[in-house]
C-alpha positions as a Python dict, from the first residue, in 0.01 Angstrom:
ca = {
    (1, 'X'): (0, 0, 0),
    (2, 'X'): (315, 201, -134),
    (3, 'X'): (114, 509, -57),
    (4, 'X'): (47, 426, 323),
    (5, 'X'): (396, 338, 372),
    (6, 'X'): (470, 656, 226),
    (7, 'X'): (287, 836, 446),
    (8, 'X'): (351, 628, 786),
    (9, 'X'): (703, 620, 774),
    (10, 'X'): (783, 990, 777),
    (11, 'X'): (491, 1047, 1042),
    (12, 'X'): (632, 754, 1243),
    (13, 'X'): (987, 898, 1223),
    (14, 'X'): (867, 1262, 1351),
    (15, 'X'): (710, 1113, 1668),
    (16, 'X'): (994, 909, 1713),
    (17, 'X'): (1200, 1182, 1697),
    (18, 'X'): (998, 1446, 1882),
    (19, 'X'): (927, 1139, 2185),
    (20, 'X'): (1316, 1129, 2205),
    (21, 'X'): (1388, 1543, 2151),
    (22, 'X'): (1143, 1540, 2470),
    (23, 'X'): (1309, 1277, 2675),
    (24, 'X'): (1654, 1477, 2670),
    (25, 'X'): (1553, 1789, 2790),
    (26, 'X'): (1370, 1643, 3131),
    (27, 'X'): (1723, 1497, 3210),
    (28, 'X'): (1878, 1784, 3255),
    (29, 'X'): (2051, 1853, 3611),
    (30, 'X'): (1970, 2074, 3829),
    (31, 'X'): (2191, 2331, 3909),
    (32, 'X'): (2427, 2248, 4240),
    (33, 'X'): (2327, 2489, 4536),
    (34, 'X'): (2621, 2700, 4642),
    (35, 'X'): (2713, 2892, 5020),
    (36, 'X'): (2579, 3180, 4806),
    (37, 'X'): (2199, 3077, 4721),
    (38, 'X'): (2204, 2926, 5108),
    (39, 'X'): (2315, 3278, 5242),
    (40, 'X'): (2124, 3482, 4950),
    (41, 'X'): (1763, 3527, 5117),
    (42, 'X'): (1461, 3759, 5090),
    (43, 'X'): (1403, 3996, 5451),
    (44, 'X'): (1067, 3958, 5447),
    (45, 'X'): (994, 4349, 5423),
    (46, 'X'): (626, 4405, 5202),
    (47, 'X'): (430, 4706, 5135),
    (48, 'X'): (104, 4783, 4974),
    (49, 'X'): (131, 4991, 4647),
    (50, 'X'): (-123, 5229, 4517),
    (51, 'X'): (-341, 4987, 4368),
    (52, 'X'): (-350, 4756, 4716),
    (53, 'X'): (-147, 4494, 4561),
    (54, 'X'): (135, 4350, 4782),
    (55, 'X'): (469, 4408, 4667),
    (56, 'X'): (834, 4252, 4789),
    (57, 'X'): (864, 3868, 4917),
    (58, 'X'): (865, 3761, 4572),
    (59, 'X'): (473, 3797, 4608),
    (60, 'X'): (472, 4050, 4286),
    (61, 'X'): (684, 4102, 3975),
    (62, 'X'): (844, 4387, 3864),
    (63, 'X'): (802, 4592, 3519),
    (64, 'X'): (1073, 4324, 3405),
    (65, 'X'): (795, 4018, 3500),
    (66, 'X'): (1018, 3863, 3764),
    (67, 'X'): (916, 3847, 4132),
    (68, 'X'): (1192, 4024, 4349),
    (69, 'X'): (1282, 4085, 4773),
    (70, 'X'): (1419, 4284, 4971),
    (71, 'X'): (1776, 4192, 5108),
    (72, 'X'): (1903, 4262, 5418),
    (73, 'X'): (2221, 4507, 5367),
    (74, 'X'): (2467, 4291, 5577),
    (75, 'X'): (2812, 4257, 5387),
    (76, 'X'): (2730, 3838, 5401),
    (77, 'X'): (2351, 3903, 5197),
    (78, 'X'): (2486, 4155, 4947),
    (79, 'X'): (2791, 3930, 4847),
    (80, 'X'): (2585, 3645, 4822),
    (81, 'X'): (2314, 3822, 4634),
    (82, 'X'): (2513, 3929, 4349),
    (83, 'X'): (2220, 4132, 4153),
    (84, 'X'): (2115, 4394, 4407),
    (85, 'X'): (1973, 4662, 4276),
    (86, 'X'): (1761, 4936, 4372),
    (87, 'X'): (1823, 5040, 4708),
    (88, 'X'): (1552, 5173, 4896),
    (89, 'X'): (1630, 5455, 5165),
    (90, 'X'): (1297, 5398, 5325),
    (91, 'X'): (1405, 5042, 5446),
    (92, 'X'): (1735, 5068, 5419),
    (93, 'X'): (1752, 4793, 5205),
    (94, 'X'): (1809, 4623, 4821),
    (95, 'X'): (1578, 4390, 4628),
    (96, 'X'): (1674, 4084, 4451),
    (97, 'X'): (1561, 3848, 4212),
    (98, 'X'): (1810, 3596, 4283),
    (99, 'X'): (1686, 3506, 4615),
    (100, 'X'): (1358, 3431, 4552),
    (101, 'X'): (1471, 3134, 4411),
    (102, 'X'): (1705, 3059, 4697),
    (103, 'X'): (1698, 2746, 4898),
    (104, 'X'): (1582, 2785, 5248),
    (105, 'X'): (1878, 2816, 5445),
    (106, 'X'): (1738, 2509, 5701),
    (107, 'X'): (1643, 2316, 5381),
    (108, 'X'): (1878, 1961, 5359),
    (109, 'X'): (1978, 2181, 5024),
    (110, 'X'): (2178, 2347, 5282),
    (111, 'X'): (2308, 2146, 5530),
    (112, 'X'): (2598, 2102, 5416),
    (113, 'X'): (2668, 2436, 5505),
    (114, 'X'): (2546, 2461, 5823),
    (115, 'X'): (2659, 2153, 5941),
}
């Protein structure tokens, strides 16, 4: 009997502890939507690359493994879309990562800027 509670307890204790390690890190907070991420958003603009896969929109990710946009280049989108890189002279336009994950600007995450 000494040897099964010698055993159970520690096991016991490590899914106790795990079960509660768990718990904490589901109750985290999102993070609160700003007039950036509302104003930060993707143009739309796609293009086929040479191997007929889609690229821009956030459909496809970069070397890096994150999905990126264009951004318009009004003054409003690029100071709202603080990582802009890569322009691209044949659109005229940035990408982004950042506003991939952007709210939709007529999303109730947004209304209370547009309101």
């Amino acid at each position: 009997m000494t040897n099964m509670k010698a055993i159970l307890f520690p096991l016991l204790a490590a899914v106790l502890i795990g079960t509660t390690m768990s718990k904490n890190l589901d109750d985290r907070a999102p993070a609160v939507v700003t007039f950036d991420d509302c104003d930060c958003q993707c143009d739309g603009t796609t293009y086929l690359d040479e191997h007929d896969t889609v690229q821009g929109n956030c459909q496809s990710a970069d070397t890096s493994g994150r999905k990126w946009c264009y951004i318009s280049s009004d003054i409003n989108t690029l100071e709202a879309c603080k990582d802009g890189f890569e322009y691209d002279s044949r659109y005229n336009m940035s990408k982004s990562y950042a506003a991939c994950s952007s709210p939709d600007p007529s999303s109730d995450e947004c209304t209370f800027y547009y309101d």
